[in-house]
Each structure stands twice: as structure tokens, then as C-alpha cells.
Amino acid sequence: LRDLVRALGAPTVQVEREAAELVRFADWTKASAPAIFWRYHAPPLKGPILLAGGRPLILQLVDIFYGGKGQLGAEREELTDAEERFAARLGRDMGLQLTAAWGDKLAIAPELDCVTGDPAKLAAVRADDELLVQRFTLRGGKLDGRTITCASTSAALRGIAGAEPAPEARETSPADAAWAATLGSAL
């Protein structure tokens, strides 16, 4: 990701990876907004891979890419045609990065099938679906503090060695604890 952002014209950017967390889809989209979302179809995963980048980050990257200094203009709801094309190109490039990142776990070739600012258009995911979210924070220059998040449904990661969250990373609900205790005493 660092190399991709640097190639777009931000040569001093560093990327910090934060700890992965389990989050409901509705909560993730609410925390990400306003954002540009990218949805990838990546067989053999049983669900999509989702990326989100804040709209200001995309606008700054567009400005830098076309020779600007990454200054933000007035905030607006709609992207221009050039900004939409840039977001789609960035999405395709990030798909290549996903292929490389997953290379040692599973051979996937994510296909970008949706670029949108509206999380409701990410129809392959329901509001209550649990996502494993990995946040990447950009450090340095005008992009300092901007984030890109990568999310996959927990169901999509089942059965892939090393891809599922460790049991201690999962939250245990009181009902699960009570069920486990009852089962344990019965055994």
C-alpha cells in the first residue's frame, strides 16, 4: 500500500497497520463515512473483500496525482468524472496489492466489481454481518492521519489457515459463556 501511494505522488508517506478488529458491517460503514468503498469478488473466498478510503483522502490523492500539493477544496457530495475514474483506477491497483498480500495464504485474484460512495450499494453484505477489519493509517505530509481500511466478512475467512481471527480476539457474549458453562457441566 505504501508503494502504491508513493507512486501516486506522495513519496514520503509511511503506512502504519493497526490491530485487526471484529466489527458489524453497519458500524464499519457508519465510522467510515463519508468514504469511497471498493468491493471485490475474490473466489474461493465465500464473501467479498471491502476497502474504504475517506473521501478527503481520494480528493487529496487526485490533486497530488494531477500535479497539485494535496490541498482540499470545498467538501462536496459528488465526485467529478475524473475523480471517479481515479477512484476506479486506484481500486484496480489496490486489488493487485490484495493479490500480493494474500499470496502466502491463498491464491486469489480479486476482481473489482463496485466503486461507490453509498454503502447501501455493497449489497453482498448485510448490516449485522461481522467483518474482520484491518486499518492502515498514512503518515507523513498532507496525507498524515488518513486511513484506508480493508474488511472481509468473518464467514468468508472460515477455513483459511491463519486468516480467521484468533479465538482470544473474538468477543464472547454472555449467552455464549452461559452455553459453554452448561455444556461443560453436562459433559
Short mmCIF file of N, CA and C in Angstrom, two decimals:
data_model
loop_
_atom_site.label_atom_id
_atom_site.label_comp_id
_atom_site.label_asym_id
_atom_site.label_seq_id
_atom_site.Cartn_x
_atom_site.Cartn_y
_atom_site.Cartn_z
N LEU A 1 0.83 -1.19 0.00
CA LEU A 1 0.00 0.00 0.00
C LEU A 1 0.88 1.25 0.00
N ARG A 2 1.95 1.20 0.80
CA ARG A 2 2.87 2.34 0.86
C ARG A 2 3.44 2.63 -0.52
N ASP A 3 3.88 1.59 -1.21
CA ASP A 3 4.47 1.78 -2.54
C ASP A 3 3.45 2.34 -3.52
N LEU A 4 2.22 1.90 -3.42
CA LEU A 4 1.16 2.40 -4.30
C LEU A 4 0.92 3.89 -4.08
N VAL A 5 0.78 4.30 -2.82
CA VAL A 5 0.53 5.71 -2.52
C VAL A 5 1.73 6.56 -2.91
N ARG A 6 2.93 6.04 -2.69
CA ARG A 6 4.13 6.79 -3.09
C ARG A 6 4.19 6.96 -4.60
N ALA A 7 3.79 5.94 -5.35
CA ALA A 7 3.81 6.03 -6.81
C ALA A 7 2.80 7.06 -7.33
N LEU A 8 1.79 7.34 -6.54
CA LEU A 8 0.78 8.33 -6.95
C LEU A 8 1.25 9.77 -6.73
N GLY A 9 2.42 9.94 -6.10
CA GLY A 9 2.96 11.29 -5.95
C GLY A 9 3.16 11.75 -4.52
N ALA A 10 3.14 10.83 -3.57
CA ALA A 10 3.38 11.18 -2.17
C ALA A 10 4.58 10.36 -1.68
N PRO A 11 5.80 10.74 -2.09
CA PRO A 11 6.97 9.90 -1.86
C PRO A 11 7.41 9.71 -0.42
N THR A 12 6.94 10.53 0.51
CA THR A 12 7.38 10.40 1.89
C THR A 12 6.41 9.67 2.79
N VAL A 13 5.31 9.20 2.25
CA VAL A 13 4.27 8.56 3.05
C VAL A 13 4.75 7.23 3.62
N GLN A 14 4.44 7.01 4.88
CA GLN A 14 4.62 5.72 5.55
C GLN A 14 3.24 5.20 5.88
N VAL A 15 3.13 3.89 6.07
CA VAL A 15 1.84 3.28 6.39
C VAL A 15 1.97 2.49 7.68
N GLU A 16 1.08 2.78 8.64
CA GLU A 16 1.04 2.04 9.90
C GLU A 16 -0.17 1.13 9.89
N ARG A 17 0.07 -0.13 10.23
CA ARG A 17 -1.02 -1.10 10.30
C ARG A 17 -1.47 -1.21 11.74
N GLU A 18 -2.76 -1.11 11.95
CA GLU A 18 -3.32 -1.23 13.29
C GLU A 18 -3.80 -2.66 13.51
N ALA A 19 -4.09 -3.00 14.73
CA ALA A 19 -4.59 -4.34 15.05
C ALA A 19 -5.94 -4.57 14.39
N ALA A 20 -6.16 -5.80 13.95
CA ALA A 20 -7.44 -6.16 13.34
C ALA A 20 -8.51 -6.21 14.42
N GLU A 21 -9.73 -5.90 14.02
CA GLU A 21 -10.84 -5.93 14.96
C GLU A 21 -12.08 -6.48 14.29
N LEU A 22 -12.96 -7.04 15.08
CA LEU A 22 -14.25 -7.53 14.59
C LEU A 22 -15.29 -6.43 14.78
N VAL A 23 -15.99 -6.10 13.70
CA VAL A 23 -16.95 -5.01 13.71
C VAL A 23 -18.16 -5.41 12.87
N ARG A 24 -19.33 -4.97 13.28
CA ARG A 24 -20.52 -5.18 12.45
C ARG A 24 -20.43 -4.29 11.21
N PHE A 25 -20.96 -4.77 10.09
CA PHE A 25 -20.91 -4.02 8.84
C PHE A 25 -21.52 -2.63 8.98
N ALA A 26 -22.67 -2.53 9.62
CA ALA A 26 -23.34 -1.23 9.77
C ALA A 26 -22.46 -0.25 10.55
N ASP A 27 -21.81 -0.74 11.59
CA ASP A 27 -20.93 0.12 12.39
C ASP A 27 -19.71 0.55 11.59
N TRP A 28 -19.16 -0.36 10.80
CA TRP A 28 -17.98 -0.05 9.99
C TRP A 28 -18.29 1.03 8.95
N THR A 29 -19.41 0.90 8.25
CA THR A 29 -19.75 1.89 7.23
C THR A 29 -20.06 3.25 7.85
N LYS A 30 -20.70 3.23 9.01
CA LYS A 30 -21.00 4.50 9.70
C LYS A 30 -19.72 5.20 10.13
N ALA A 31 -18.75 4.44 10.64
CA ALA A 31 -17.48 5.02 11.08
C ALA A 31 -16.63 5.49 9.90
N SER A 32 -16.81 4.87 8.74
CA SER A 32 -16.01 5.21 7.56
C SER A 32 -16.52 6.43 6.81
N ALA A 33 -17.81 6.71 6.91
CA ALA A 33 -18.44 7.77 6.11
C ALA A 33 -17.92 9.15 6.46
N PRO A 34 -17.84 10.05 5.49
CA PRO A 34 -18.04 9.84 4.06
C PRO A 34 -16.81 9.16 3.45
N ALA A 35 -17.06 8.16 2.65
CA ALA A 35 -15.96 7.36 2.11
C ALA A 35 -16.28 6.89 0.70
N ILE A 36 -15.23 6.41 0.07
CA ILE A 36 -15.36 5.68 -1.18
C ILE A 36 -15.14 4.22 -0.79
N PHE A 37 -16.05 3.35 -1.22
CA PHE A 37 -15.97 1.93 -0.92
C PHE A 37 -15.66 1.17 -2.20
N TRP A 38 -14.79 0.18 -2.07
CA TRP A 38 -14.48 -0.72 -3.17
C TRP A 38 -14.86 -2.12 -2.73
N ARG A 39 -15.61 -2.84 -3.58
CA ARG A 39 -15.99 -4.22 -3.28
C ARG A 39 -15.35 -5.13 -4.33
N TYR A 40 -14.73 -6.20 -3.82
CA TYR A 40 -14.05 -7.16 -4.69
C TYR A 40 -14.68 -8.53 -4.54
N HIS A 41 -14.80 -9.21 -5.65
CA HIS A 41 -15.20 -10.61 -5.68
C HIS A 41 -13.88 -11.37 -5.77
N ALA A 42 -13.62 -12.28 -4.82
CA ALA A 42 -12.32 -12.94 -4.77
C ALA A 42 -12.45 -14.42 -4.46
N PRO A 43 -12.93 -15.22 -5.44
CA PRO A 43 -13.02 -16.65 -5.18
C PRO A 43 -11.62 -17.20 -4.86
N PRO A 44 -11.49 -18.15 -4.01
CA PRO A 44 -12.51 -19.01 -3.41
C PRO A 44 -13.11 -18.47 -2.11
N LEU A 45 -12.85 -17.23 -1.74
CA LEU A 45 -13.48 -16.66 -0.56
C LEU A 45 -14.99 -16.68 -0.76
N LYS A 46 -15.72 -16.94 0.30
CA LYS A 46 -17.18 -17.06 0.23
C LYS A 46 -17.90 -15.74 0.41
N GLY A 47 -17.18 -14.65 0.40
CA GLY A 47 -17.78 -13.34 0.54
C GLY A 47 -16.84 -12.30 -0.04
N PRO A 48 -17.28 -11.06 -0.07
CA PRO A 48 -16.47 -10.02 -0.69
C PRO A 48 -15.32 -9.54 0.20
N ILE A 49 -14.36 -8.90 -0.43
CA ILE A 49 -13.36 -8.12 0.28
C ILE A 49 -13.76 -6.67 0.05
N LEU A 50 -13.80 -5.89 1.11
CA LEU A 50 -14.21 -4.50 1.03
C LEU A 50 -13.06 -3.60 1.45
N LEU A 51 -12.89 -2.51 0.74
CA LEU A 51 -11.95 -1.47 1.13
C LEU A 51 -12.70 -0.17 1.25
N ALA A 52 -12.23 0.69 2.13
CA ALA A 52 -12.83 2.02 2.28
C ALA A 52 -11.72 3.04 2.47
N GLY A 53 -11.85 4.13 1.79
CA GLY A 53 -10.95 5.27 1.96
C GLY A 53 -11.79 6.52 2.09
N GLY A 54 -11.44 7.37 3.02
CA GLY A 54 -12.19 8.60 3.21
C GLY A 54 -12.22 9.45 1.95
N ARG A 55 -13.35 10.08 1.69
CA ARG A 55 -13.47 10.93 0.51
C ARG A 55 -12.39 12.00 0.46
N PRO A 56 -12.04 12.65 1.60
CA PRO A 56 -10.95 13.64 1.55
C PRO A 56 -9.62 13.04 1.09
N LEU A 57 -9.34 11.79 1.47
CA LEU A 57 -8.12 11.14 1.02
C LEU A 57 -8.11 11.00 -0.50
N ILE A 58 -9.22 10.56 -1.06
CA ILE A 58 -9.30 10.40 -2.52
C ILE A 58 -9.12 11.74 -3.21
N LEU A 59 -9.78 12.78 -2.70
CA LEU A 59 -9.66 14.11 -3.31
C LEU A 59 -8.22 14.61 -3.23
N GLN A 60 -7.54 14.36 -2.11
CA GLN A 60 -6.14 14.78 -1.99
C GLN A 60 -5.25 13.99 -2.95
N LEU A 61 -5.48 12.68 -3.06
CA LEU A 61 -4.67 11.87 -3.98
C LEU A 61 -4.87 12.31 -5.43
N VAL A 62 -6.10 12.66 -5.78
CA VAL A 62 -6.37 13.16 -7.14
C VAL A 62 -5.60 14.45 -7.37
N ASP A 63 -5.64 15.36 -6.41
CA ASP A 63 -4.93 16.63 -6.55
C ASP A 63 -3.43 16.39 -6.70
N ILE A 64 -2.86 15.51 -5.87
CA ILE A 64 -1.43 15.20 -5.95
C ILE A 64 -1.09 14.54 -7.28
N PHE A 65 -1.91 13.60 -7.71
CA PHE A 65 -1.66 12.88 -8.95
C PHE A 65 -1.63 13.82 -10.16
N TYR A 66 -2.49 14.83 -10.15
CA TYR A 66 -2.54 15.76 -11.28
C TYR A 66 -1.64 16.98 -11.09
N GLY A 67 -0.67 16.89 -10.16
CA GLY A 67 0.33 17.93 -10.04
C GLY A 67 0.12 18.92 -8.93
N GLY A 68 -0.93 18.77 -8.15
CA GLY A 68 -1.19 19.69 -7.04
C GLY A 68 -0.39 19.31 -5.81
N LYS A 69 -0.67 20.00 -4.73
CA LYS A 69 0.04 19.76 -3.47
C LYS A 69 -0.81 19.02 -2.45
N GLY A 70 -1.96 18.49 -2.88
CA GLY A 70 -2.81 17.75 -1.96
C GLY A 70 -3.74 18.63 -1.15
N GLN A 71 -4.00 19.84 -1.65
CA GLN A 71 -4.91 20.76 -0.95
C GLN A 71 -6.34 20.29 -1.15
N LEU A 72 -7.11 20.39 -0.08
CA LEU A 72 -8.53 20.04 -0.17
C LEU A 72 -9.33 21.27 -0.54
N GLY A 73 -10.18 21.12 -1.53
CA GLY A 73 -11.10 22.20 -1.88
C GLY A 73 -12.32 22.10 -0.98
N ALA A 74 -13.38 22.71 -1.40
CA ALA A 74 -14.63 22.65 -0.64
C ALA A 74 -15.17 21.22 -0.64
N GLU A 75 -15.67 20.77 0.48
CA GLU A 75 -16.26 19.44 0.58
C GLU A 75 -17.56 19.41 -0.22
N ARG A 76 -17.73 18.33 -0.98
CA ARG A 76 -18.93 18.18 -1.78
C ARG A 76 -19.35 16.73 -1.80
N GLU A 77 -20.59 16.49 -2.13
CA GLU A 77 -21.15 15.13 -2.11
C GLU A 77 -20.70 14.29 -3.30
N GLU A 78 -20.73 14.88 -4.47
CA GLU A 78 -20.47 14.14 -5.70
C GLU A 78 -19.01 14.27 -6.14
N LEU A 79 -18.49 13.20 -6.73
CA LEU A 79 -17.15 13.24 -7.32
C LEU A 79 -17.28 13.65 -8.79
N THR A 80 -16.26 14.31 -9.29
CA THR A 80 -16.23 14.63 -10.72
C THR A 80 -15.94 13.35 -11.50
N ASP A 81 -16.11 13.40 -12.81
CA ASP A 81 -15.81 12.24 -13.65
C ASP A 81 -14.35 11.81 -13.50
N ALA A 82 -13.44 12.79 -13.46
CA ALA A 82 -12.01 12.48 -13.30
C ALA A 82 -11.75 11.81 -11.96
N GLU A 83 -12.42 12.28 -10.91
CA GLU A 83 -12.23 11.68 -9.58
C GLU A 83 -12.80 10.26 -9.54
N GLU A 84 -13.92 10.04 -10.21
CA GLU A 84 -14.49 8.69 -10.26
C GLU A 84 -13.57 7.74 -11.01
N ARG A 85 -13.00 8.19 -12.14
CA ARG A 85 -12.06 7.36 -12.90
C ARG A 85 -10.82 7.05 -12.07
N PHE A 86 -10.34 8.06 -11.33
CA PHE A 86 -9.18 7.87 -10.48
C PHE A 86 -9.49 6.85 -9.38
N ALA A 87 -10.66 6.95 -8.75
CA ALA A 87 -11.05 6.01 -7.70
C ALA A 87 -11.13 4.58 -8.24
N ALA A 88 -11.65 4.42 -9.47
CA ALA A 88 -11.72 3.09 -10.08
C ALA A 88 -10.32 2.56 -10.37
N ARG A 89 -9.44 3.42 -10.88
CA ARG A 89 -8.06 3.00 -11.15
C ARG A 89 -7.35 2.63 -9.85
N LEU A 90 -7.53 3.44 -8.83
CA LEU A 90 -6.94 3.15 -7.53
C LEU A 90 -7.46 1.82 -7.00
N GLY A 91 -8.74 1.56 -7.17
CA GLY A 91 -9.33 0.30 -6.75
C GLY A 91 -8.72 -0.89 -7.46
N ARG A 92 -8.51 -0.78 -8.77
CA ARG A 92 -7.87 -1.87 -9.51
C ARG A 92 -6.44 -2.10 -9.01
N ASP A 93 -5.72 -1.00 -8.77
CA ASP A 93 -4.35 -1.12 -8.26
C ASP A 93 -4.31 -1.73 -6.87
N MET A 94 -5.26 -1.37 -6.01
CA MET A 94 -5.30 -1.96 -4.67
C MET A 94 -5.67 -3.44 -4.74
N GLY A 95 -6.45 -3.83 -5.75
CA GLY A 95 -6.75 -5.25 -5.97
C GLY A 95 -5.49 -6.05 -6.23
N LEU A 96 -4.57 -5.46 -6.98
CA LEU A 96 -3.28 -6.13 -7.22
C LEU A 96 -2.49 -6.26 -5.92
N GLN A 97 -2.59 -5.25 -5.07
CA GLN A 97 -1.91 -5.32 -3.77
C GLN A 97 -2.53 -6.41 -2.90
N LEU A 98 -3.85 -6.57 -2.97
CA LEU A 98 -4.51 -7.64 -2.21
C LEU A 98 -4.02 -9.01 -2.68
N THR A 99 -3.87 -9.18 -3.99
CA THR A 99 -3.37 -10.44 -4.53
C THR A 99 -2.00 -10.75 -3.94
N ALA A 100 -1.12 -9.76 -3.92
CA ALA A 100 0.22 -9.95 -3.38
C ALA A 100 0.18 -10.23 -1.88
N ALA A 101 -0.68 -9.51 -1.15
CA ALA A 101 -0.75 -9.68 0.30
C ALA A 101 -1.27 -11.07 0.69
N TRP A 102 -2.17 -11.61 -0.09
CA TRP A 102 -2.74 -12.92 0.21
C TRP A 102 -1.92 -14.07 -0.36
N GLY A 103 -0.88 -13.76 -1.13
CA GLY A 103 -0.12 -14.78 -1.85
C GLY A 103 0.36 -15.94 -1.01
N ASP A 104 0.80 -15.72 0.22
CA ASP A 104 1.31 -16.81 1.04
C ASP A 104 0.20 -17.60 1.75
N LYS A 105 -1.03 -17.11 1.73
CA LYS A 105 -2.15 -17.80 2.39
C LYS A 105 -3.05 -18.54 1.40
N LEU A 106 -3.38 -17.85 0.31
CA LEU A 106 -4.37 -18.36 -0.62
C LEU A 106 -4.22 -17.62 -1.95
N ALA A 107 -4.31 -18.35 -3.03
CA ALA A 107 -4.22 -17.73 -4.35
C ALA A 107 -5.57 -17.11 -4.70
N ILE A 108 -5.64 -15.79 -4.61
CA ILE A 108 -6.86 -15.09 -5.01
C ILE A 108 -6.48 -14.04 -6.05
N ALA A 109 -7.44 -13.69 -6.86
CA ALA A 109 -7.27 -12.62 -7.83
C ALA A 109 -8.51 -11.74 -7.73
N PRO A 110 -8.53 -10.82 -6.76
CA PRO A 110 -9.73 -10.00 -6.54
C PRO A 110 -10.14 -9.22 -7.78
N GLU A 111 -11.41 -9.32 -8.11
CA GLU A 111 -11.97 -8.57 -9.23
C GLU A 111 -12.81 -7.45 -8.66
N LEU A 112 -12.47 -6.22 -9.02
CA LEU A 112 -13.23 -5.06 -8.57
C LEU A 112 -14.60 -5.08 -9.24
N ASP A 113 -15.66 -5.14 -8.43
CA ASP A 113 -16.99 -5.14 -9.03
C ASP A 113 -17.86 -3.98 -8.61
N CYS A 114 -17.36 -3.12 -7.72
CA CYS A 114 -18.16 -1.97 -7.31
C CYS A 114 -17.28 -0.89 -6.71
N VAL A 115 -17.46 0.33 -7.15
CA VAL A 115 -16.84 1.52 -6.55
C VAL A 115 -17.98 2.48 -6.27
N THR A 116 -18.17 2.83 -5.01
CA THR A 116 -19.32 3.66 -4.66
C THR A 116 -19.06 4.48 -3.40
N GLY A 117 -19.80 5.53 -3.26
CA GLY A 117 -19.77 6.32 -2.04
C GLY A 117 -20.94 5.96 -1.13
N ASP A 118 -21.81 5.08 -1.62
CA ASP A 118 -23.02 4.70 -0.89
C ASP A 118 -22.88 3.27 -0.36
N PRO A 119 -22.73 3.09 0.95
CA PRO A 119 -22.57 1.74 1.48
C PRO A 119 -23.77 0.83 1.24
N ALA A 120 -24.92 1.39 0.97
CA ALA A 120 -26.10 0.57 0.68
C ALA A 120 -25.92 -0.21 -0.62
N LYS A 121 -25.01 0.23 -1.48
CA LYS A 121 -24.77 -0.47 -2.75
C LYS A 121 -23.82 -1.65 -2.60
N LEU A 122 -23.33 -1.87 -1.39
CA LEU A 122 -22.48 -3.03 -1.12
C LEU A 122 -23.39 -4.19 -0.76
N ALA A 123 -24.27 -4.55 -1.67
CA ALA A 123 -25.39 -5.45 -1.41
C ALA A 123 -24.99 -6.85 -0.95
N ALA A 124 -23.76 -7.25 -1.14
CA ALA A 124 -23.36 -8.60 -0.76
C ALA A 124 -23.18 -8.75 0.74
N VAL A 125 -23.33 -7.66 1.49
CA VAL A 125 -23.11 -7.69 2.93
C VAL A 125 -24.33 -7.12 3.64
N ARG A 126 -24.78 -7.82 4.69
CA ARG A 126 -25.92 -7.35 5.48
C ARG A 126 -25.43 -6.51 6.65
N ALA A 127 -26.31 -5.69 7.20
CA ALA A 127 -25.94 -4.77 8.28
C ALA A 127 -25.38 -5.48 9.51
N ASP A 128 -25.89 -6.68 9.81
CA ASP A 128 -25.44 -7.39 11.01
C ASP A 128 -24.27 -8.33 10.76
N ASP A 129 -23.79 -8.43 9.52
CA ASP A 129 -22.66 -9.30 9.23
C ASP A 129 -21.42 -8.81 9.98
N GLU A 130 -20.67 -9.76 10.50
CA GLU A 130 -19.45 -9.45 11.24
C GLU A 130 -18.28 -9.37 10.26
N LEU A 131 -17.53 -8.29 10.36
CA LEU A 131 -16.37 -8.09 9.50
C LEU A 131 -15.09 -8.13 10.32
N LEU A 132 -14.04 -8.68 9.72
CA LEU A 132 -12.71 -8.54 10.29
C LEU A 132 -12.10 -7.34 9.58
N VAL A 133 -11.81 -6.27 10.32
CA VAL A 133 -11.37 -5.00 9.74
C VAL A 133 -9.92 -4.74 10.10
N GLN A 134 -9.14 -4.42 9.08
CA GLN A 134 -7.74 -4.05 9.25
C GLN A 134 -7.59 -2.61 8.77
N ARG A 135 -7.11 -1.73 9.65
CA ARG A 135 -7.00 -0.31 9.33
C ARG A 135 -5.53 0.03 9.06
N PHE A 136 -5.31 0.80 7.99
CA PHE A 136 -3.98 1.27 7.63
C PHE A 136 -4.00 2.80 7.67
N THR A 137 -3.11 3.38 8.45
CA THR A 137 -3.06 4.83 8.61
C THR A 137 -1.84 5.37 7.89
N LEU A 138 -2.06 6.38 7.06
CA LEU A 138 -0.97 7.01 6.32
C LEU A 138 -0.32 8.05 7.21
N ARG A 139 1.00 8.10 7.19
CA ARG A 139 1.76 9.07 7.98
C ARG A 139 2.71 9.84 7.08
N GLY A 140 2.70 11.15 7.25
CA GLY A 140 3.62 12.00 6.51
C GLY A 140 2.92 12.92 5.53
N GLY A 141 3.39 14.13 5.47
CA GLY A 141 2.89 15.11 4.51
C GLY A 141 1.42 15.44 4.68
N LYS A 142 0.80 15.82 3.59
CA LYS A 142 -0.62 16.23 3.59
C LYS A 142 -1.58 15.08 3.88
N LEU A 143 -1.11 13.85 3.71
CA LEU A 143 -1.99 12.69 3.91
C LEU A 143 -1.93 12.14 5.33
N ASP A 144 -1.19 12.80 6.21
CA ASP A 144 -1.00 12.32 7.57
C ASP A 144 -2.33 12.11 8.28
N GLY A 145 -2.51 10.93 8.81
CA GLY A 145 -3.72 10.61 9.57
C GLY A 145 -4.86 10.04 8.74
N ARG A 146 -4.75 10.06 7.43
CA ARG A 146 -5.81 9.49 6.58
C ARG A 146 -5.72 7.97 6.66
N THR A 147 -6.85 7.29 6.52
CA THR A 147 -6.86 5.84 6.64
C THR A 147 -7.50 5.17 5.44
N ILE A 148 -7.08 3.94 5.23
CA ILE A 148 -7.71 3.02 4.30
C ILE A 148 -7.96 1.76 5.11
N THR A 149 -9.18 1.25 5.04
CA THR A 149 -9.49 0.04 5.78
C THR A 149 -9.83 -1.09 4.82
N CYS A 150 -9.45 -2.27 5.23
CA CYS A 150 -9.74 -3.49 4.48
C CYS A 150 -10.61 -4.36 5.37
N ALA A 151 -11.69 -4.87 4.82
CA ALA A 151 -12.62 -5.67 5.61
C ALA A 151 -13.08 -6.88 4.82
N SER A 152 -13.23 -7.98 5.54
CA SER A 152 -13.78 -9.20 4.96
C SER A 152 -14.78 -9.75 5.95
N THR A 153 -15.83 -10.36 5.43
CA THR A 153 -16.79 -10.97 6.34
C THR A 153 -16.12 -12.15 7.04
N SER A 154 -16.47 -12.36 8.29
CA SER A 154 -15.91 -13.48 9.04
C SER A 154 -16.24 -14.80 8.34
N ALA A 155 -17.43 -14.88 7.76
CA ALA A 155 -17.83 -16.10 7.06
C ALA A 155 -16.91 -16.38 5.88
N ALA A 156 -16.44 -15.35 5.20
CA ALA A 156 -15.57 -15.54 4.04
C ALA A 156 -14.21 -16.09 4.43
N LEU A 157 -13.80 -15.86 5.67
CA LEU A 157 -12.47 -16.27 6.11
C LEU A 157 -12.44 -17.65 6.75
N ARG A 158 -13.60 -18.23 7.01
CA ARG A 158 -13.64 -19.55 7.67
C ARG A 158 -12.95 -20.59 6.80
N GLY A 159 -12.12 -21.38 7.45
CA GLY A 159 -11.44 -22.47 6.75
C GLY A 159 -10.13 -22.09 6.11
N ILE A 160 -9.72 -20.83 6.22
CA ILE A 160 -8.45 -20.41 5.63
C ILE A 160 -7.45 -20.30 6.77
N ALA A 161 -6.45 -21.15 6.75
CA ALA A 161 -5.46 -21.19 7.82
C ALA A 161 -4.80 -19.82 7.99
N GLY A 162 -4.84 -19.31 9.21
CA GLY A 162 -4.19 -18.05 9.53
C GLY A 162 -4.98 -16.81 9.17
N ALA A 163 -6.13 -16.96 8.52
CA ALA A 163 -6.90 -15.79 8.12
C ALA A 163 -7.98 -15.43 9.12
N GLU A 164 -8.47 -16.42 9.85
CA GLU A 164 -9.50 -16.15 10.84
C GLU A 164 -8.89 -15.49 12.06
N PRO A 165 -9.66 -14.65 12.76
CA PRO A 165 -9.13 -14.06 13.98
C PRO A 165 -8.88 -15.14 15.03
N ALA A 166 -7.87 -14.93 15.82
CA ALA A 166 -7.56 -15.87 16.90
C ALA A 166 -8.72 -15.89 17.88
N PRO A 167 -8.96 -17.03 18.54
CA PRO A 167 -10.10 -17.12 19.46
C PRO A 167 -10.10 -16.02 20.52
N GLU A 168 -8.92 -15.60 21.00
CA GLU A 168 -8.90 -14.55 22.02
C GLU A 168 -9.29 -13.19 21.45
N ALA A 169 -9.23 -13.02 20.12
CA ALA A 169 -9.61 -11.75 19.51
C ALA A 169 -11.12 -11.63 19.38
N ARG A 170 -11.81 -12.74 19.47
CA ARG A 170 -13.27 -12.71 19.35
C ARG A 170 -13.89 -12.36 20.68
N GLU A 171 -14.95 -11.61 20.64
CA GLU A 171 -15.66 -11.28 21.86
C GLU A 171 -16.63 -12.42 22.17
N THR A 172 -16.75 -12.75 23.43
CA THR A 172 -17.67 -13.80 23.84
C THR A 172 -18.88 -13.13 24.47
N SER A 173 -20.04 -13.44 23.93
CA SER A 173 -21.26 -12.87 24.50
C SER A 173 -21.60 -13.62 25.78
N PRO A 174 -22.35 -12.99 26.69
CA PRO A 174 -22.74 -13.68 27.93
C PRO A 174 -23.53 -14.96 27.64
N ALA A 175 -24.34 -14.95 26.57
CA ALA A 175 -25.11 -16.15 26.23
C ALA A 175 -24.17 -17.28 25.83
N ASP A 176 -23.11 -16.98 25.07
CA ASP A 176 -22.14 -17.99 24.68
C ASP A 176 -21.41 -18.55 25.89
N ALA A 177 -21.06 -17.70 26.83
CA ALA A 177 -20.37 -18.14 28.04
C ALA A 177 -21.28 -19.04 28.86
N ALA A 178 -22.54 -18.68 28.98
CA ALA A 178 -23.50 -19.49 29.74
C ALA A 178 -23.71 -20.84 29.06
N TRP A 179 -23.82 -20.83 27.74
CA TRP A 179 -24.00 -22.07 26.99
C TRP A 179 -22.78 -22.97 27.16
N ALA A 180 -21.58 -22.40 27.07
CA ALA A 180 -20.36 -23.17 27.22
C ALA A 180 -20.26 -23.76 28.63
N ALA A 181 -20.64 -22.97 29.64
CA ALA A 181 -20.60 -23.48 31.01
C ALA A 181 -21.59 -24.60 31.22
N THR A 182 -22.78 -24.48 30.66
CA THR A 182 -23.80 -25.53 30.78
C THR A 182 -23.33 -26.80 30.06
N LEU A 183 -22.78 -26.64 28.90
CA LEU A 183 -22.27 -27.77 28.13
C LEU A 183 -21.14 -28.45 28.90
N GLY A 184 -20.23 -27.63 29.46
CA GLY A 184 -19.11 -28.18 30.22
C GLY A 184 -19.57 -28.97 31.44
N SER A 185 -20.55 -28.46 32.16
CA SER A 185 -21.05 -29.19 33.35
C SER A 185 -21.78 -30.45 32.94
N ALA A 186 -22.47 -30.43 31.81
CA ALA A 186 -23.17 -31.62 31.34
C ALA A 186 -22.19 -32.72 30.94
N LEU A 187 -21.07 -32.32 30.37
CA LEU A 187 -20.07 -33.31 29.98
C LEU A 187 -19.35 -33.84 31.21
#
